[in-house]
mmCIF file of C-alpha atoms in Angstrom:
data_model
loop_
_atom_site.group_PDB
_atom_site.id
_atom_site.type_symbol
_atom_site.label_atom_id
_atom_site.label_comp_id
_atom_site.label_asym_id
_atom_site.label_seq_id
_atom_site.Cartn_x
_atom_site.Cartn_y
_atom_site.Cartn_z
ATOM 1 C CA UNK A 1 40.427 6.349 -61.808
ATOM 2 C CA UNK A 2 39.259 8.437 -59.174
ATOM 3 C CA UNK A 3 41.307 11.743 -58.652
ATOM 4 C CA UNK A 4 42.469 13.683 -55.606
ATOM 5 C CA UNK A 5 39.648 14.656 -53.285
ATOM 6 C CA UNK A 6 40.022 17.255 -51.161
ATOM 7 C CA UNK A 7 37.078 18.106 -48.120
ATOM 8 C CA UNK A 8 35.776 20.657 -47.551
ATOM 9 C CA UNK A 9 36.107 22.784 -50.676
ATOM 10 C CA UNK A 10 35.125 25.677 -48.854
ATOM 11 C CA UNK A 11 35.111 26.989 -45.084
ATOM 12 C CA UNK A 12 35.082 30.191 -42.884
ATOM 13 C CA UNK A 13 36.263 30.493 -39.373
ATOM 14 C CA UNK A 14 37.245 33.104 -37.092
ATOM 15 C CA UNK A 15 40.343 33.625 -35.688
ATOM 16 C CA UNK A 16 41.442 31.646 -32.701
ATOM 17 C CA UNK A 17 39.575 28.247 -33.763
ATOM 18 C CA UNK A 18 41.050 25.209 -35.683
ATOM 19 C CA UNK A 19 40.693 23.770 -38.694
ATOM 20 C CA UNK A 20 41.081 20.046 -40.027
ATOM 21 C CA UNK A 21 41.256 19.881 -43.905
ATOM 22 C CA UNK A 22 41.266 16.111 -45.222
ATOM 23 C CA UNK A 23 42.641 14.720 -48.423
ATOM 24 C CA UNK A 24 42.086 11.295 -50.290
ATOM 25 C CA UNK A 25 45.356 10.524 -52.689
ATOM 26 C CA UNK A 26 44.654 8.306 -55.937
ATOM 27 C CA UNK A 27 44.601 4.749 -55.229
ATOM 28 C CA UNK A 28 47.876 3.138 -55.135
ATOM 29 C CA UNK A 29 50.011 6.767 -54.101
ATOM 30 C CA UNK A 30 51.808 6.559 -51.258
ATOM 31 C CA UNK A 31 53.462 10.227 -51.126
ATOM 32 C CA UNK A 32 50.688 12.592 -50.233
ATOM 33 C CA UNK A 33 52.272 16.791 -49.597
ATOM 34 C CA UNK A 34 50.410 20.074 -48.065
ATOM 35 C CA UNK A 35 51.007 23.421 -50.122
ATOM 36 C CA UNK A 36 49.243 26.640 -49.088
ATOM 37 C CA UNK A 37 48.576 28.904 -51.961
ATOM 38 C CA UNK A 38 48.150 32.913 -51.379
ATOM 39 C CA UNK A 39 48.474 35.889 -53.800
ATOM 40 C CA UNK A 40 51.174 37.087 -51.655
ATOM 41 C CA UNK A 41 53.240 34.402 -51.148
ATOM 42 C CA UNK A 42 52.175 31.612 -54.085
ATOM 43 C CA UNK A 43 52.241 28.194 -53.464
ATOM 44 C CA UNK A 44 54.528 27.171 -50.652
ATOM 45 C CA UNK A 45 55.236 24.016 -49.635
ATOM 46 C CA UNK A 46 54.083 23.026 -45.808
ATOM 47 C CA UNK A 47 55.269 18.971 -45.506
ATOM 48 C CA UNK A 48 54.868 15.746 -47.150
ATOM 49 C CA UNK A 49 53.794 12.411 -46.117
ATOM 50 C CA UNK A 50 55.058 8.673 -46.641
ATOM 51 C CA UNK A 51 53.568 5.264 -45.394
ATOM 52 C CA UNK A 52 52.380 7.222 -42.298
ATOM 53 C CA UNK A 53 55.758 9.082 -41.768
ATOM 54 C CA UNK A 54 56.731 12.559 -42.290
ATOM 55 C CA UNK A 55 59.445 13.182 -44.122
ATOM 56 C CA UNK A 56 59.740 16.966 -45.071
ATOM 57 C CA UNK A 57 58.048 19.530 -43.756
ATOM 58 C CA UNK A 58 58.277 23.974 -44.931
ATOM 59 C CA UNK A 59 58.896 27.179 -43.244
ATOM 60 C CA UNK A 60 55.425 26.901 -41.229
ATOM 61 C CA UNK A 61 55.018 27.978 -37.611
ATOM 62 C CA UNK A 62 54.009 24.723 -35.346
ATOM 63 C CA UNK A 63 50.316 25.421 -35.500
ATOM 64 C CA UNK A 64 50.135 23.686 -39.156
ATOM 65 C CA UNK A 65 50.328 19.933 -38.422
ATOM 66 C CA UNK A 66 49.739 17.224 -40.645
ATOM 67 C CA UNK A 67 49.325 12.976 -40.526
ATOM 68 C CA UNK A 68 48.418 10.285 -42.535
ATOM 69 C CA UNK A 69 47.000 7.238 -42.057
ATOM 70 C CA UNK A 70 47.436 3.435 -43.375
ATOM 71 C CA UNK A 71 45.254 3.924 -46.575
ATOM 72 C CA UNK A 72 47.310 7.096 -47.807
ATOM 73 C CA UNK A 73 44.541 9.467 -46.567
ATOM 74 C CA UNK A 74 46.025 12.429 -44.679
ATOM 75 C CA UNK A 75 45.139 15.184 -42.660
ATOM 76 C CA UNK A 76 46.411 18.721 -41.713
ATOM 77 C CA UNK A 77 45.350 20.819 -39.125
ATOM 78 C CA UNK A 78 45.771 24.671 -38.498
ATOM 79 C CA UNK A 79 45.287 25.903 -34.895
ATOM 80 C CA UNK A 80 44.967 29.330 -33.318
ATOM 81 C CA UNK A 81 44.048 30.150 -36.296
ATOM 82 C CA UNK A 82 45.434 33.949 -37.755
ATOM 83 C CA UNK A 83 43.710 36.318 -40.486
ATOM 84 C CA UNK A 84 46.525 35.545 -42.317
ATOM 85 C CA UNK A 85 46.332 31.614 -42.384
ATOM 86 C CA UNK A 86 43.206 32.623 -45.119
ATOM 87 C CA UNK A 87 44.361 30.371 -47.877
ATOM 88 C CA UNK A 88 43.630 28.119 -50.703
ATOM 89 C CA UNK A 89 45.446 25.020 -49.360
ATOM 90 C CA UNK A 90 46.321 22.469 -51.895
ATOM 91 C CA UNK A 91 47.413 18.781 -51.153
ATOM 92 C CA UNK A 92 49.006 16.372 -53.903
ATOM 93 C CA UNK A 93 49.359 13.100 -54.133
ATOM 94 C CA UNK A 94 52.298 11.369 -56.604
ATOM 95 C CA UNK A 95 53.865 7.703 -56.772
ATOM 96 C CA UNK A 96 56.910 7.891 -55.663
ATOM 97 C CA UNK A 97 60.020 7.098 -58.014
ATOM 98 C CA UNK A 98 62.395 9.317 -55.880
ATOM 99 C CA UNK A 99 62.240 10.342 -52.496
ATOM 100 C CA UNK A 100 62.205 14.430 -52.037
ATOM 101 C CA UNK A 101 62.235 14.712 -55.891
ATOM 102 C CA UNK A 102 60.949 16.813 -58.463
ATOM 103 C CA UNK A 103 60.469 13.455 -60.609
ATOM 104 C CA UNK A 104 57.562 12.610 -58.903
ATOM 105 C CA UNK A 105 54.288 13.820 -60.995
ATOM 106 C CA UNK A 106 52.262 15.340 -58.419
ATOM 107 C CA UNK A 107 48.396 15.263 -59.413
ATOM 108 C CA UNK A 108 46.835 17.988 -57.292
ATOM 109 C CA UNK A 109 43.408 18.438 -55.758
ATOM 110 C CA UNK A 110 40.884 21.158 -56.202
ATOM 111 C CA UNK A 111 41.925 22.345 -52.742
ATOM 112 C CA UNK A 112 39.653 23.919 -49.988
ATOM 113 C CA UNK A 113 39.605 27.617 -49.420
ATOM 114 C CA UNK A 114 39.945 28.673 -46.251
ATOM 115 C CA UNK A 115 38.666 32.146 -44.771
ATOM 116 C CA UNK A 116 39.817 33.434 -41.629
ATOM 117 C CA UNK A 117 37.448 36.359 -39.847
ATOM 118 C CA UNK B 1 66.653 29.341 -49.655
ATOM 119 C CA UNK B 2 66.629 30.848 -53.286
ATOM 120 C CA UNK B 3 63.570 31.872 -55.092
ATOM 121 C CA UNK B 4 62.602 30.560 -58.499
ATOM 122 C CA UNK B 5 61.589 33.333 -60.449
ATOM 123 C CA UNK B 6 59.082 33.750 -63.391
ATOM 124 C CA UNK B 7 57.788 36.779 -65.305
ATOM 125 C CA UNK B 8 54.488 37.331 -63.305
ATOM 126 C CA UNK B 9 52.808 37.893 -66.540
ATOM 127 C CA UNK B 10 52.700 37.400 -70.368
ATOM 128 C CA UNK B 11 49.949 38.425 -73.111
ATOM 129 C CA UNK B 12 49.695 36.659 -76.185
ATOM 130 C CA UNK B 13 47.410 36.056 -79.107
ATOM 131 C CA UNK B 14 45.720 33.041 -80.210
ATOM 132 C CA UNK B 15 48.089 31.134 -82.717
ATOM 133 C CA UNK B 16 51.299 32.720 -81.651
ATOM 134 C CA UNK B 17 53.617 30.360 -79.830
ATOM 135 C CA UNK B 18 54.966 31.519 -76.229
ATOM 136 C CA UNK B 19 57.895 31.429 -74.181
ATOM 137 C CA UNK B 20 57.705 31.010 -70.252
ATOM 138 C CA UNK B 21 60.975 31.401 -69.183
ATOM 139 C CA UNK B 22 61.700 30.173 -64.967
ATOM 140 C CA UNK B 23 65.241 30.974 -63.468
ATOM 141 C CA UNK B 24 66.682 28.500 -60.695
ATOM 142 C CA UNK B 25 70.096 29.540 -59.761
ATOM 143 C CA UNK B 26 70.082 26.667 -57.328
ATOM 144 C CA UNK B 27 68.866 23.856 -58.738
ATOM 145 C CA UNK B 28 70.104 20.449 -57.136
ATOM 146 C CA UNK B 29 72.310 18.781 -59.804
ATOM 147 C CA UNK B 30 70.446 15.561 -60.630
ATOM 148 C CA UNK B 31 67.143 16.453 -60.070
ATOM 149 C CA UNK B 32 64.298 17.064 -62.436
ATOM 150 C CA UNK B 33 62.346 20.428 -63.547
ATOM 151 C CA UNK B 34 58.685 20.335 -64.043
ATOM 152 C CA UNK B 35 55.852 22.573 -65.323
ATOM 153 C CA UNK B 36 52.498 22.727 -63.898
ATOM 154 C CA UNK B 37 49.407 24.463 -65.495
ATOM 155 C CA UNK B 38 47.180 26.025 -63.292
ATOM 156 C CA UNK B 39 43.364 27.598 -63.732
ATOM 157 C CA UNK B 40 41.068 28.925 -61.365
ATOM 158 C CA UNK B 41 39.613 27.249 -58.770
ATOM 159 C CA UNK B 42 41.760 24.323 -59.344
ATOM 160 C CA UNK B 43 44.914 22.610 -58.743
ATOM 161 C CA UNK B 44 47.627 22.577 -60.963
ATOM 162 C CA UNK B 45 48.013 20.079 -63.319
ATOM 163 C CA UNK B 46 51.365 18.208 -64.755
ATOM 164 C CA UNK B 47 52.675 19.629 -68.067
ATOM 165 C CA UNK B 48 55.898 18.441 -68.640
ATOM 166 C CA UNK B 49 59.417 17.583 -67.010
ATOM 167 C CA UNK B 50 63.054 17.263 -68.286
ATOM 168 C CA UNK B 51 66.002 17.071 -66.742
ATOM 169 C CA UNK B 52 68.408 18.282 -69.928
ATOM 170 C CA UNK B 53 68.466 19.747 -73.314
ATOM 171 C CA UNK B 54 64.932 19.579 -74.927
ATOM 172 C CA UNK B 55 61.854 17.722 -73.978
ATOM 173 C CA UNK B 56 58.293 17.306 -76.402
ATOM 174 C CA UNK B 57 55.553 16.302 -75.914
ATOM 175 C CA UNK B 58 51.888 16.539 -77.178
ATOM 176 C CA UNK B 59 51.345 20.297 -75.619
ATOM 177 C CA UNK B 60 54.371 21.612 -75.092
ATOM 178 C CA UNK B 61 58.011 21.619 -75.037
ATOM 179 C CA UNK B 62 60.795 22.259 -72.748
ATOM 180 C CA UNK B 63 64.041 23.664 -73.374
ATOM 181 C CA UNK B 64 66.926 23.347 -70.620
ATOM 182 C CA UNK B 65 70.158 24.971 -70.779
ATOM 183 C CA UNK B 66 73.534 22.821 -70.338
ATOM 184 C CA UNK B 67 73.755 24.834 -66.861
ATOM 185 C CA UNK B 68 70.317 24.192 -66.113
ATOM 186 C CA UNK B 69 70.145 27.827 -64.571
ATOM 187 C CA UNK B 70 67.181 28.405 -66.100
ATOM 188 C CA UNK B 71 64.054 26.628 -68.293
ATOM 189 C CA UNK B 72 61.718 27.661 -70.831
ATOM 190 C CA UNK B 73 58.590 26.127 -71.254
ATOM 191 C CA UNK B 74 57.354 27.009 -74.831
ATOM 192 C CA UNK B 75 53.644 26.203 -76.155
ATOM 193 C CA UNK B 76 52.837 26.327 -79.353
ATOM 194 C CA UNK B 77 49.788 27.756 -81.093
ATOM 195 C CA UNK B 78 48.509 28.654 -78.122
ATOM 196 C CA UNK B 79 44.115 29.416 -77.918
ATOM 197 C CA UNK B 80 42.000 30.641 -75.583
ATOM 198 C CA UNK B 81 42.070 27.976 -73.433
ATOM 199 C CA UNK B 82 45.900 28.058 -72.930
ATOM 200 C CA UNK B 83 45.404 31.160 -70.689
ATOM 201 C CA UNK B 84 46.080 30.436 -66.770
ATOM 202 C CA UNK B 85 48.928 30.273 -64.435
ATOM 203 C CA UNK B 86 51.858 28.356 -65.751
ATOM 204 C CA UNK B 87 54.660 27.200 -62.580
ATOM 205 C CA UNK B 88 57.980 25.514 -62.868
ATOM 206 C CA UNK B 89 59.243 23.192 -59.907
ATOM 207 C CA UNK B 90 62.505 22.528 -58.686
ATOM 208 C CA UNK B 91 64.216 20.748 -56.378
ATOM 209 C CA UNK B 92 66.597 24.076 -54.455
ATOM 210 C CA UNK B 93 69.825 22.837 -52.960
ATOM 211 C CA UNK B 94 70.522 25.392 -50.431
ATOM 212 C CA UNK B 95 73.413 23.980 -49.463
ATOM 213 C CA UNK B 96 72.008 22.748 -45.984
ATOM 214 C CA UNK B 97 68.904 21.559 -47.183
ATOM 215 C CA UNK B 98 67.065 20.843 -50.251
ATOM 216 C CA UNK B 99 63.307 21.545 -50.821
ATOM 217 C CA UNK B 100 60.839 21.205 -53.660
ATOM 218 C CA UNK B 101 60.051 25.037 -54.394
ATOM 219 C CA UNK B 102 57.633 26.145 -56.954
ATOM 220 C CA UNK B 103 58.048 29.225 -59.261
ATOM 221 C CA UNK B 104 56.296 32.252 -58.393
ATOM 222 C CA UNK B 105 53.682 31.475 -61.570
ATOM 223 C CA UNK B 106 53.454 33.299 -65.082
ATOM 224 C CA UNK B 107 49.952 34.626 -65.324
ATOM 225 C CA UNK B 108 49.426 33.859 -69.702
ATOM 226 C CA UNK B 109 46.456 35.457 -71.070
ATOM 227 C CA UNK B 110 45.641 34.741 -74.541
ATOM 228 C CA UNK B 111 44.260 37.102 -76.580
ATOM 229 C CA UNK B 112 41.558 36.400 -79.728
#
């Protein structure tokens, strides 16, 4: 069974520009959530998506956007992007027992590391 | 709202069991806590979850206070390979809204 993918693994931009970071759940999870991981600040939740929808989303400024589409895969997207946006950023996929719930095994990808110039 | 906090590091040495302790003053009430195992350059990775008293299983064990305050993830025997970031996760009721909120990870290096 195929695990979390998570493209790219590894980018550089400068500040200003935009960034679109994709992620492909395990087959069969619907749930699919966005966590940015710093050194600073650890790993901090930024939203979560449902059948398209979603449903929670962190403390994160407007420029961090997210979607998904019909076949779970989702989608976030940075803009205007700051020096301090540089990240590891981390999205899980689980299958949902409970909505907004800790019950819900999330099985993480290897995330993609962005770095902001 | 309120952070979950974790000793930001632990030592150990290969054979000794350890105790990761995570405080969560606001846990929701019927909600579960989970431990995730993290190494470098990848995402963390499910441990174990309770909701009450003590949970086993094949790597670890977690012990949960009747207030469920608090959580200690313990690992026995620990080796070399134990050492990485260890995070609890819990869902904070803030009162006005509740959120998923990781720990603020246990660094565990084990020592030959």
């Amino acid at each position: 069974k195929a695990g979390v993918t998570q493209t790219p693994r590894y980018l550089i931009k400068t500040r200003g520009q935009q960034v679109t970071l994709s992620c492909s759940p395990i087959s069969g999870h619907r749930s699919v959530s966005w966590y940015q991981q710093t050194p600073g600040q650890g790993l901090q939740f930024l939203f979560e998506y449902f059948s398209e929808t979603q449903r929670n989303k962190g403390n994160f400024p407007g420029r961090f956007s997210g979607r998904q589409f019909s076949n779970s895969r989702s989608e976030m997207n940075v803009s205007t992007l700051e020096l301090g946006d540089s990240a590891l950023y981390l999205c899980a996929s689980s299958l949902e027992t409970r909505r907004n719930s800790g019950a819900n095994v999330l099985t993480f990808g290897a995330g993609s590391r962005l770095t902001v110039l | 709202l309120a952070k979950t906090t974790q000793p930001i590091s632990m030592d150990s040495y290969e054979g000794q069991e350890v105790n990761i302790t995570c405080s969560h003053n606001n846990i929701a009430t019927n909600d579960y806590i989970t431990w995730y195992q993290q190494f470098p350059s990848q995402g963390p990775r499910f441990i174990i979850q309770g909701y009450k008293t003590k949970v086993t299983n094949e790597v670890a064990s977690l012990f949960i206070p009747a207030d469920r305050k608090s959580s200690t993830l313990s690992l026995p025997r620990v080796s070399l390979s134990d050492t990485a970031v260890y995070y609890c996760l819990v869902l904070v009721d803030s009162g006005s809204a509740r959120q998923l909120t990781f720990g603020s990870g246990t660094q565990l290096t084990v020592l030959p």
